[in-house]
Coordinates of C-alpha atoms (C1' of nucleotides) in Angstrom, one line a residue:
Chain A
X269 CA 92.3 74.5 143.2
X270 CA 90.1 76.0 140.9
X271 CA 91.2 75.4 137.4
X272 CA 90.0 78.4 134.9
X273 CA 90.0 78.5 131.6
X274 CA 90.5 81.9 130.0
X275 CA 89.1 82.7 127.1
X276 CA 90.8 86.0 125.2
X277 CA 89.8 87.1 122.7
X278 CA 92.1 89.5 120.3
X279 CA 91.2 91.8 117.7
X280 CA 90.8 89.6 114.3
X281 CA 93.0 92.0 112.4
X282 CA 96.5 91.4 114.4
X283 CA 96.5 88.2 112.8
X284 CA 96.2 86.5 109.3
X285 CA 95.1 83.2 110.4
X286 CA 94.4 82.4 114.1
X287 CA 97.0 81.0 116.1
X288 CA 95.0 79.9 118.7
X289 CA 93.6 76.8 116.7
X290 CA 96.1 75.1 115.7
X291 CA 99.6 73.6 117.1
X292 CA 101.8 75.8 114.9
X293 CA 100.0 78.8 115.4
X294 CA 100.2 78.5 119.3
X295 CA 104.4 77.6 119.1
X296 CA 104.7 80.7 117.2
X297 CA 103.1 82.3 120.2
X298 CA 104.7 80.7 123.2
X299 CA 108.2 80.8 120.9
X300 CA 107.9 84.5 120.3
X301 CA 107.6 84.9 123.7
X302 CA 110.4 83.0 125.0
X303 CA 112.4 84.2 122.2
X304 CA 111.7 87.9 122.4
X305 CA 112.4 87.5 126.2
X306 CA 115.6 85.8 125.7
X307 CA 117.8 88.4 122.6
X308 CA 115.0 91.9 122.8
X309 CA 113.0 92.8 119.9
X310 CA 114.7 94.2 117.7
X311 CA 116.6 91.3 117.5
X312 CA 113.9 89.2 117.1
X313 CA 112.9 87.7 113.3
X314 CA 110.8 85.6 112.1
X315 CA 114.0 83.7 110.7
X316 CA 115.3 82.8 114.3
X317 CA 111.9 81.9 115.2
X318 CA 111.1 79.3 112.5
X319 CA 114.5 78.0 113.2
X320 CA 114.1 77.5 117.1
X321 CA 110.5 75.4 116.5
X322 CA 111.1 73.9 113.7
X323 CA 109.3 75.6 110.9
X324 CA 110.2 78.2 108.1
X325 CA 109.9 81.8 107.7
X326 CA 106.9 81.2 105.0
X327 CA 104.8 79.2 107.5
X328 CA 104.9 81.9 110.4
X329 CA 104.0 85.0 107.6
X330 CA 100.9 82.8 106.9
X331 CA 100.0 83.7 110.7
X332 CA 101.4 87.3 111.0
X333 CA 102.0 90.0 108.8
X334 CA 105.1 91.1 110.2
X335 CA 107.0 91.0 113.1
X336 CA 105.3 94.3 114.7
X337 CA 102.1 93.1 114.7
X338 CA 102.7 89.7 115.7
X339 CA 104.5 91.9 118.7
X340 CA 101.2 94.3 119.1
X341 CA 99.5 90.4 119.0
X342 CA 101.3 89.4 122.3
X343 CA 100.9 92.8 124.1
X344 CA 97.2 92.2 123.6
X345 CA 97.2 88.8 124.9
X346 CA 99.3 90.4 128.1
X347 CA 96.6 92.9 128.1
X348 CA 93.4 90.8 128.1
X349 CA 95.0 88.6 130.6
X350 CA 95.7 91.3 133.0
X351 CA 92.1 92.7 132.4
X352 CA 90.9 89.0 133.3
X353 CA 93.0 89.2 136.6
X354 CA 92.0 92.5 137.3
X355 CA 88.2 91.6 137.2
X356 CA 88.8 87.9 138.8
X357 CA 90.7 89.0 141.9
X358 CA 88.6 92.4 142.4
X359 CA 85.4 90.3 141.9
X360 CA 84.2 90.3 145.6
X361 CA 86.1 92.7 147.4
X362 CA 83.7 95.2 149.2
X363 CA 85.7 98.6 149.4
X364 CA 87.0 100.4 146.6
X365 CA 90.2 100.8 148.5
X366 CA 91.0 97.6 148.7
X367 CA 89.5 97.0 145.1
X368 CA 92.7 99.4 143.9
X369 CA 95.0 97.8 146.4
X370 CA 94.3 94.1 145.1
X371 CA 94.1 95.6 141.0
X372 CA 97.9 97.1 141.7
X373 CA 98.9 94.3 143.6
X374 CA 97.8 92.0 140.1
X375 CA 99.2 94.5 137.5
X376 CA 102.9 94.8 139.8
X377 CA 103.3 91.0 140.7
X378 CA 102.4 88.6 138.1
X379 CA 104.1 85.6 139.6
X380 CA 101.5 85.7 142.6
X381 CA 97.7 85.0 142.2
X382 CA 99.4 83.1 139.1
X383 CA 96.7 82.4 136.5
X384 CA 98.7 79.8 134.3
X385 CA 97.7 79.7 130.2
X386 CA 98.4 76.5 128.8
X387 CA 101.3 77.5 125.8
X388 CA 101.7 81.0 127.2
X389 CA 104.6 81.7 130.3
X390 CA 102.8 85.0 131.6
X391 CA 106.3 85.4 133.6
X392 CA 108.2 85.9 130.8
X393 CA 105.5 87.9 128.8
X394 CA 105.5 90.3 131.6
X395 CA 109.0 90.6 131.5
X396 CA 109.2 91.7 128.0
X397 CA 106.2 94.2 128.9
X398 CA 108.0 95.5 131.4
X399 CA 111.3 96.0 128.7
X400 CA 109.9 96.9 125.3
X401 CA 105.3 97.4 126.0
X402 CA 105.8 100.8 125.2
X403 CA 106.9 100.1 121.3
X404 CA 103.8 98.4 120.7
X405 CA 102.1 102.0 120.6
X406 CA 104.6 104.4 121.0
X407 CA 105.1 104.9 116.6
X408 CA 104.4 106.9 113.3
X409 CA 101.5 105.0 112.8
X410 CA 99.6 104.7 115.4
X411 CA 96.6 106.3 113.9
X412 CA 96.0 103.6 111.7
X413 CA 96.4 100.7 114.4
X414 CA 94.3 102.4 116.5
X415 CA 91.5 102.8 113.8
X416 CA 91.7 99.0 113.6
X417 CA 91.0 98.6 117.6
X418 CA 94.6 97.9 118.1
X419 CA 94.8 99.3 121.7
X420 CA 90.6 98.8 122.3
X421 CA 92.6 95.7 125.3
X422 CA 94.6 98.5 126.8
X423 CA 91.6 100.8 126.7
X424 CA 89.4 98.4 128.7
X425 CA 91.7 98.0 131.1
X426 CA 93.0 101.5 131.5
X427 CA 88.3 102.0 132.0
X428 CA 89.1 99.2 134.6
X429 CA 91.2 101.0 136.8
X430 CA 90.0 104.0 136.1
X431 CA 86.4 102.6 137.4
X432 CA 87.7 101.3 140.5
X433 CA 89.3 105.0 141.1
X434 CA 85.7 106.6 140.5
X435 CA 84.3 104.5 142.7
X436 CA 86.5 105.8 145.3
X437 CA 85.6 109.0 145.3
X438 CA 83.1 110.0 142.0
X439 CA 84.1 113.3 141.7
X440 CA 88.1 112.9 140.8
X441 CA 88.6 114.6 138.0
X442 CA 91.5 112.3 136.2
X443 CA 90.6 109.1 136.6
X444 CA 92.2 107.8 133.3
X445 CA 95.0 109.2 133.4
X446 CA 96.2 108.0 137.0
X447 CA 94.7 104.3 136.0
X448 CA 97.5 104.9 132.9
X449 CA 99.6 106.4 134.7
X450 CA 99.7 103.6 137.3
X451 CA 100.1 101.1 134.2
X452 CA 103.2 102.5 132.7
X453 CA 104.7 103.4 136.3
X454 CA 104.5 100.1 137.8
X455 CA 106.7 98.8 134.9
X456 CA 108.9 101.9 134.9
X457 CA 109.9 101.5 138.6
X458 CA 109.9 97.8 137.6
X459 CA 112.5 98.2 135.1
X460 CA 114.1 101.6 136.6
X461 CA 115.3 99.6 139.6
X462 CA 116.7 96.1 137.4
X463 CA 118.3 98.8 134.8
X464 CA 118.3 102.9 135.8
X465 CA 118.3 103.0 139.9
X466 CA 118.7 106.8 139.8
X467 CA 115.8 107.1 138.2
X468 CA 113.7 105.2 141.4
X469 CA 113.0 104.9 145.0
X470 CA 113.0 101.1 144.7
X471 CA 116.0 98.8 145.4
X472 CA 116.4 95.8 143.2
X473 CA 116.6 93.7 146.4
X474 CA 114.4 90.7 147.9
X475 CA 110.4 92.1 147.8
X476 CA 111.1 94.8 145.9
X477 CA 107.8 94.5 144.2
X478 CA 106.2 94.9 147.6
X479 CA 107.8 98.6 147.4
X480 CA 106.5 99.0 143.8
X481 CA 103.0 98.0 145.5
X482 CA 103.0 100.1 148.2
X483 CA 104.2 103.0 146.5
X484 CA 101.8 103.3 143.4
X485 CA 98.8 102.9 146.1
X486 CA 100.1 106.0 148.3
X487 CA 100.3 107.5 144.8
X488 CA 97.5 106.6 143.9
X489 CA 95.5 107.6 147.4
X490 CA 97.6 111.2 147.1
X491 CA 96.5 112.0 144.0
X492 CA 92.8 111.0 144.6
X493 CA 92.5 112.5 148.0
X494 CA 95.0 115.6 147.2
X495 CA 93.4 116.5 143.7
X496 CA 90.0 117.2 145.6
X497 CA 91.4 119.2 147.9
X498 CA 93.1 121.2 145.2
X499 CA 90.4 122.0 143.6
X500 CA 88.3 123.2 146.5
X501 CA 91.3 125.0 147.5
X502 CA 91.3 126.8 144.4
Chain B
X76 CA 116.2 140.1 125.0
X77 CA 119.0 138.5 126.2
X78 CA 120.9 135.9 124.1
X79 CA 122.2 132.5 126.1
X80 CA 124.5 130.7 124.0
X81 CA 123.7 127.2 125.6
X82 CA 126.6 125.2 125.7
X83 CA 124.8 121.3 126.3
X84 CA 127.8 118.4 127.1
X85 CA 127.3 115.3 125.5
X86 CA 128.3 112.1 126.4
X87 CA 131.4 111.8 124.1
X88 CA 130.6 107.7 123.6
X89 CA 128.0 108.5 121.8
X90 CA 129.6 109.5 118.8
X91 CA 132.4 109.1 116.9
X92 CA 133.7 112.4 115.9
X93 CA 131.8 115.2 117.9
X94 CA 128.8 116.9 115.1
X95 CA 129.1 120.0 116.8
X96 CA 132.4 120.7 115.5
X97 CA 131.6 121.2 111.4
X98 CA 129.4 122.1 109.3
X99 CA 128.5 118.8 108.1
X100 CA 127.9 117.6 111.8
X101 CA 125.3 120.2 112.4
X102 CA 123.5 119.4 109.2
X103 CA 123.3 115.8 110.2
X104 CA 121.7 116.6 114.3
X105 CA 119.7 119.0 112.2
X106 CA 118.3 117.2 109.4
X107 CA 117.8 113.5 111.7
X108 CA 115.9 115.5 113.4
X109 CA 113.4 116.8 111.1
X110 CA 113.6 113.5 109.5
X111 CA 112.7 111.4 112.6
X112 CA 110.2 113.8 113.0
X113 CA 108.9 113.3 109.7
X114 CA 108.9 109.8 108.8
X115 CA 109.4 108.1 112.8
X116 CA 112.1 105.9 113.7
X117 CA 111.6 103.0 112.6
X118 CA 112.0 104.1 108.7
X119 CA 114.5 106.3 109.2
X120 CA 117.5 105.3 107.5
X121 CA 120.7 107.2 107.2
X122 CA 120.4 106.4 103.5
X123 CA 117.9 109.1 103.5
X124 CA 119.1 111.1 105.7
X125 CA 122.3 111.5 103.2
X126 CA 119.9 111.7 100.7
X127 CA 118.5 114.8 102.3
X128 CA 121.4 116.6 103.3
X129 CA 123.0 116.0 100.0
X130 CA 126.0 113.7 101.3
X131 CA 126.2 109.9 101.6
X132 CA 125.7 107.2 104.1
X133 CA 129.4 106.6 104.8
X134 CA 130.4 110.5 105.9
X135 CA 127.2 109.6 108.7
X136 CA 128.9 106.8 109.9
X137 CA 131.8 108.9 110.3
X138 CA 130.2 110.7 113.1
X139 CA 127.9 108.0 114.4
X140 CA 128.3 104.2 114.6
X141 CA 124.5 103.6 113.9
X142 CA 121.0 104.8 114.1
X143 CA 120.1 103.7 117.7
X144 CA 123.4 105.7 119.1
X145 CA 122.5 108.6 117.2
X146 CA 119.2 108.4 118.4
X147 CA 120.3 108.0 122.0
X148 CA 123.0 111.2 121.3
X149 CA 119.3 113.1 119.8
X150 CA 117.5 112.2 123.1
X151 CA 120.8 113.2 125.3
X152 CA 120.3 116.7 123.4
X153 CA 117.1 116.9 124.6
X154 CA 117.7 115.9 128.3
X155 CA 120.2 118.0 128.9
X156 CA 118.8 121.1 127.1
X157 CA 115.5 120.2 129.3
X158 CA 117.7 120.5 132.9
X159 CA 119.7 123.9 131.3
X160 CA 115.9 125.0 131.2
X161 CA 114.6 123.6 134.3
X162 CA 117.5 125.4 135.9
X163 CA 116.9 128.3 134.1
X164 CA 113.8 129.3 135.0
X165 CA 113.4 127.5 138.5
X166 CA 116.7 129.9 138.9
X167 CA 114.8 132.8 141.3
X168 CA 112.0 131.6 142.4
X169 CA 111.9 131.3 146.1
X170 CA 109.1 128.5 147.5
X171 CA 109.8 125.0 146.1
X172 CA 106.3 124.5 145.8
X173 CA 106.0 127.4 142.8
X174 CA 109.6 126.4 141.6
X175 CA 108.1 122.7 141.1
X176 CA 105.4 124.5 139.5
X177 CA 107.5 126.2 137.1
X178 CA 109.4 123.0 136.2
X179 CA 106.4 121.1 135.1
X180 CA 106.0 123.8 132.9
X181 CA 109.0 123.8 131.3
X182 CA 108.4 119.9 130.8
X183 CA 105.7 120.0 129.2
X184 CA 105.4 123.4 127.2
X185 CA 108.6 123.7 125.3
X186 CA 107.6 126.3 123.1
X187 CA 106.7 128.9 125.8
X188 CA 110.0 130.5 127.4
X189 CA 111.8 129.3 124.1
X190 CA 115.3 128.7 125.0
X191 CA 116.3 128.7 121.0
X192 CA 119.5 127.1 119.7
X193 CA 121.2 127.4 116.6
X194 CA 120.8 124.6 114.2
X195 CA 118.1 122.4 116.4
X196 CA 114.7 122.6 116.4
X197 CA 113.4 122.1 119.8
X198 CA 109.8 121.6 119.2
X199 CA 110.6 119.1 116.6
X200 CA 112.8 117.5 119.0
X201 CA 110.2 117.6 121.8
X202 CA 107.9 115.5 119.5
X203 CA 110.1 112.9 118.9
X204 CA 110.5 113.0 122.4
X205 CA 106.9 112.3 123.2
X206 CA 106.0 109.6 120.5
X207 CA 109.5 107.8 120.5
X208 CA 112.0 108.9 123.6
X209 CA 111.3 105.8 125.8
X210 CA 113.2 103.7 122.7
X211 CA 116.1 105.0 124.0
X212 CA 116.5 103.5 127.3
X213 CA 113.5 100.6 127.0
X214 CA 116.1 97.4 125.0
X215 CA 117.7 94.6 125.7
X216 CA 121.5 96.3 126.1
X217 CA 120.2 98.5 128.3
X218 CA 122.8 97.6 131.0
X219 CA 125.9 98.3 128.6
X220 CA 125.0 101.5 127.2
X221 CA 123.8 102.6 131.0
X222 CA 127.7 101.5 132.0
X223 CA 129.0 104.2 129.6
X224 CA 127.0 106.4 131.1
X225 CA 124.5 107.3 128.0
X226 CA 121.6 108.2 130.7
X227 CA 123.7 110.2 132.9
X228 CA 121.8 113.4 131.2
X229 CA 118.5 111.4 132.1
X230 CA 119.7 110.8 135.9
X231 CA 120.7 114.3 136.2
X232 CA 117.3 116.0 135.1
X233 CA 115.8 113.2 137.4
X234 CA 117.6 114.5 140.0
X235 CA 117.3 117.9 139.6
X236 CA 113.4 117.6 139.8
X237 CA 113.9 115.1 142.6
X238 CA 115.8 117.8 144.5
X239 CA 112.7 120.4 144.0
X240 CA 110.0 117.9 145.6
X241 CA 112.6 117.1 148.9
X242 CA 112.6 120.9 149.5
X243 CA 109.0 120.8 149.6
X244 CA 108.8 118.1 151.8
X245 CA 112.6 116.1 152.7
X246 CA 110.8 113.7 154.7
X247 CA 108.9 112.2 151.2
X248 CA 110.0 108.4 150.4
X249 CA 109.5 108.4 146.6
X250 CA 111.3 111.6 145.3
X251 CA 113.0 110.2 142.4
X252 CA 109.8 107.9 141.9
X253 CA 107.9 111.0 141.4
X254 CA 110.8 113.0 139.2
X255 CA 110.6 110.1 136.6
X256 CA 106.8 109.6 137.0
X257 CA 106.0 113.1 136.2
X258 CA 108.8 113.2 133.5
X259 CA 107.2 109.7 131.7
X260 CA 103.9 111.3 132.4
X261 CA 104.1 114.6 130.7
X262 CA 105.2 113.0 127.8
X263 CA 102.6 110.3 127.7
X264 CA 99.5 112.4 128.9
X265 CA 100.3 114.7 125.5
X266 CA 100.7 111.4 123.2
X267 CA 97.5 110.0 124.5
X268 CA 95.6 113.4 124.4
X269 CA 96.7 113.1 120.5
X270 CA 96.3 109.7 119.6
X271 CA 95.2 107.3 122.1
X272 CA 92.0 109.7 123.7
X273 CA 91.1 107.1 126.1
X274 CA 93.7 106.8 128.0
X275 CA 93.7 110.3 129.7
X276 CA 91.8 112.4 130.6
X277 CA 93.1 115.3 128.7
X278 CA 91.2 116.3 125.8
X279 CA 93.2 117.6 122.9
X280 CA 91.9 121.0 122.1
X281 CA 93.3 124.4 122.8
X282 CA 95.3 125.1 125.8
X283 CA 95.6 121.7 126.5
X284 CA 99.1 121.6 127.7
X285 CA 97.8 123.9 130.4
X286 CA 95.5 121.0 131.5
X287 CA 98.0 118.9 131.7
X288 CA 100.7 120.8 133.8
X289 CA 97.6 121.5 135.7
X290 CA 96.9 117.8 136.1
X291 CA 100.3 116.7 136.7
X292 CA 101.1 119.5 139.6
X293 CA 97.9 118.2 141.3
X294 CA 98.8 114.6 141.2
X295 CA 102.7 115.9 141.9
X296 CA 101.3 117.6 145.3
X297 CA 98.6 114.6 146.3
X298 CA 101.7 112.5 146.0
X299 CA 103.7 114.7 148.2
X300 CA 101.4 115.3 150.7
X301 CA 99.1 112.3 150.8
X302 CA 102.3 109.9 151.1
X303 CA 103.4 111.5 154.4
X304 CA 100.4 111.1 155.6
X305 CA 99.7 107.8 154.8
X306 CA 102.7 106.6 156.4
X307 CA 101.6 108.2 159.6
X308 CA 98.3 106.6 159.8
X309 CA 99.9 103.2 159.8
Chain C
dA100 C1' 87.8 54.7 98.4
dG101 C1' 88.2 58.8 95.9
dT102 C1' 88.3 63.8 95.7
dG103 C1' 89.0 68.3 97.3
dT104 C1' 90.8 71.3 100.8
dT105 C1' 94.0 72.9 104.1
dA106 C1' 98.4 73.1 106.5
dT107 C1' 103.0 73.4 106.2
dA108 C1' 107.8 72.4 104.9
dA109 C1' 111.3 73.4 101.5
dT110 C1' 113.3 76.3 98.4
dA111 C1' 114.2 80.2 95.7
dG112 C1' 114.1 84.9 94.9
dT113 C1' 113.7 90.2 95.5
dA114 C1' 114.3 94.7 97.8
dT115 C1' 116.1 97.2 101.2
dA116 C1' 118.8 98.2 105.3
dA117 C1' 122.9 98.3 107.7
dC118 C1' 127.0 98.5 107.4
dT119 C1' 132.5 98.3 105.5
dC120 C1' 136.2 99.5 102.4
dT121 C1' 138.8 102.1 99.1
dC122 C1' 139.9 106.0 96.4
dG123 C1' 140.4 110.6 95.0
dA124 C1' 139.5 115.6 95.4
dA125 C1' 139.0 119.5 98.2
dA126 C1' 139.7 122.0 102.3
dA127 C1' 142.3 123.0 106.3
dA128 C1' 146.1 123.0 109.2
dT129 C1' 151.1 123.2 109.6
Chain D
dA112 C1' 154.2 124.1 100.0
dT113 C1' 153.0 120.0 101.8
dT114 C1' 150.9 117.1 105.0
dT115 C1' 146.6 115.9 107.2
dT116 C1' 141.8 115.9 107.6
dT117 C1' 137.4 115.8 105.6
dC118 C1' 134.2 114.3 102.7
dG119 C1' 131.8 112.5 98.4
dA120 C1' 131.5 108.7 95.2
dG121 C1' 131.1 104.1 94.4
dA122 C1' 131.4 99.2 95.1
dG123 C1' 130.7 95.3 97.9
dT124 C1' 128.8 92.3 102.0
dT125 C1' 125.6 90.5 105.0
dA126 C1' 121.2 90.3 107.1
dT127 C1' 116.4 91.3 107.2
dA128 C1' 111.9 91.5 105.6
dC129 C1' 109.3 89.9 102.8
dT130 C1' 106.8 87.1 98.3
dA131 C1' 106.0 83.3 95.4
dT132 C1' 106.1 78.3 94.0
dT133 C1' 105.9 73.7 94.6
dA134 C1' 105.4 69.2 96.8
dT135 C1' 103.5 66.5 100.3
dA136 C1' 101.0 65.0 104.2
dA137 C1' 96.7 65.3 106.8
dC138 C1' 92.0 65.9 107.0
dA139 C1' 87.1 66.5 105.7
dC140 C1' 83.4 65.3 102.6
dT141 C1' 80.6 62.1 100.0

DNA sequence: AGTGTTATAATAGTATAACTCTCGAAAAAT
DNA sequence: ATTTTTCGAGAGTTATACTATTATAACACT
């Protein structure tokens, strides 16, 4: 097996010193995550955190401003990393079809076609993406983040999807917003059918995220195929 | 012009003594509002909220327990005000197709056909909506507050929209799927066309809430249509 | 080996948020 | 007229979100 190592990098500003290069920094990371997982966000502080590794509230502030942007910080990493496995496992596939196919089958199922990270459990990352993503962009000030290249990750990959669609058929007239689209609704139905059934199709059951699959592509193919017919019916 | 007094239901577990009822209630639905509006969620406090309304934290707490329930009683408001609408004006039409049309638009232009209530702003609302509403149902007690039945409002209007795309075709597999999609969607499409440009393709100019009920009823009918027939061509 | 630099643990301290409790006055209901 | 409800005023508690200071160990440089 192929052993690759990823190399993300994430916008300079989300962090005060890197936590990449040194042992503390990456337990902040891989603690945040499993701690953020385990009690939510909001009932996540930097407090609990120094006390599960070890450390003090002081030392973690000298890697992260606060607790939002060390939140914004992980969603990033969850971003890059799905843009990685988005390019990696399109990489030599010869129809655009099967390009989106394989891209939703990555963004849905990110237990399969595992690309492990040394101090980082991507299981457990996508889990809180799946619960709480949305905050990390969804706020009063998003206007500012985003002038620092906050979301510039989310952009990339949103163009990567969105690329693949064109390449379908070139003339599709929203291909942004059905790559974004596809995003948030994989997670939705994700969450939808753990927490809010009514609200999905999909039954929490055994291979239910082969449903989520197969849904967002016949989605995905209706809106591509049935937009362009719209439109020339018009 | 005829007057509809709109009489919403509210999930009475959401507060502690029904607002409705006095004066004081009112002014607090009213002023969070335009508060949350203001300032976003996050620094929102009911300190200033009392501070605004010109009575004190602990006559808030009389009504609600805390700031996420009234939130969640804020975004009940809107849900059900949003399937009074969707009712409304779906009311006469006779093909499902236009009636889905006519529901999209209600979604996503809530100023047009103004449905206006007494002491809450609804456009206000509908912002907070779009920049904050997924807080309400994306945390870790999700499964709690679902048991006493605080998204019953969001089921419903799920349902309701559900209900329009099985008369247009009752064979389609994703009904509620789609209901929640084009719900999330709305909302997001008109956050991104405002502050995160790249992820849509929407631009934010004049008229752009026509684009996207335009976009969103052409990916609503590829969905519909191109789903049946990709399940016949296996 | 000696010096400077960096990393971090330990501790203390401040401001604000998120409540809870009690009391008294006014308003409303009986 | 009197009981109950409503609300404002104020005090008090705990937790969170920080900031600042110091001491010490590790490490890098010369």
């Amino acid at each position: 097996m192929l052993k690759v190592t990823v190399n993300l990098d994430i916008n300079k500003n989300l962090y005060i010193k890197n936590p990449e290069e040194t042992e503390l920094g990456r337990r902040i990371v891989q603690h945040s995550i499993l701690l953020i997982d385990e009690v939510g966000l909001e009932s996540f502080t930097f407090k609990k955190l120094a006390d599960q590794i070890g450390s003090t509230e002081a030392s973690i502030y000298r890697y992260f401003e606060n607790k939002q942007l060390l939140f914004v910080y992980l969603v990033n990493w969850y971003w890059e990393w799905m843009k990685f496995r988005v390019g990696f496992f399109t990489m030599n596939i010869p129809t655009p079809e099967a390009r989106l196919k394989t891209a939703i089958q990555v963004m849905v199922d990110t237990s399969q076609r595992s690309t492990s990270v040394e101090y980082v459990d991507p299981e457990a990352l996508h889990r809180i993406m799946v619960t709480e993503g949305t905050k990390a962009y969804h706020k009063k000030n998003i206007d500012e983040e985003n002038k620092e290249g906050f979301f510039l990750s989310y952009k990339a990959l949103c163009r990567k999807i969105a690329d693949i669609i064109l390449d379908i058929d070139p003339q599709f007239p929203y291909p942004r917003s059905l790559a974004s689209t596809l995003l948030e609704t994989a997670n939705n139905n994700i969450y939808f059918a753990q927490h809010l059934p009514r609200l999905t199709d999909i039954r929490y059951e055994k291979g239910y995220l082969e449903k989520v699959m197969e849904m967002l592509f016949a989605f995905a193919m209706g809106c591509i195929h049935g937009a362009g017919k719209e439109l020339k019916a018009d």
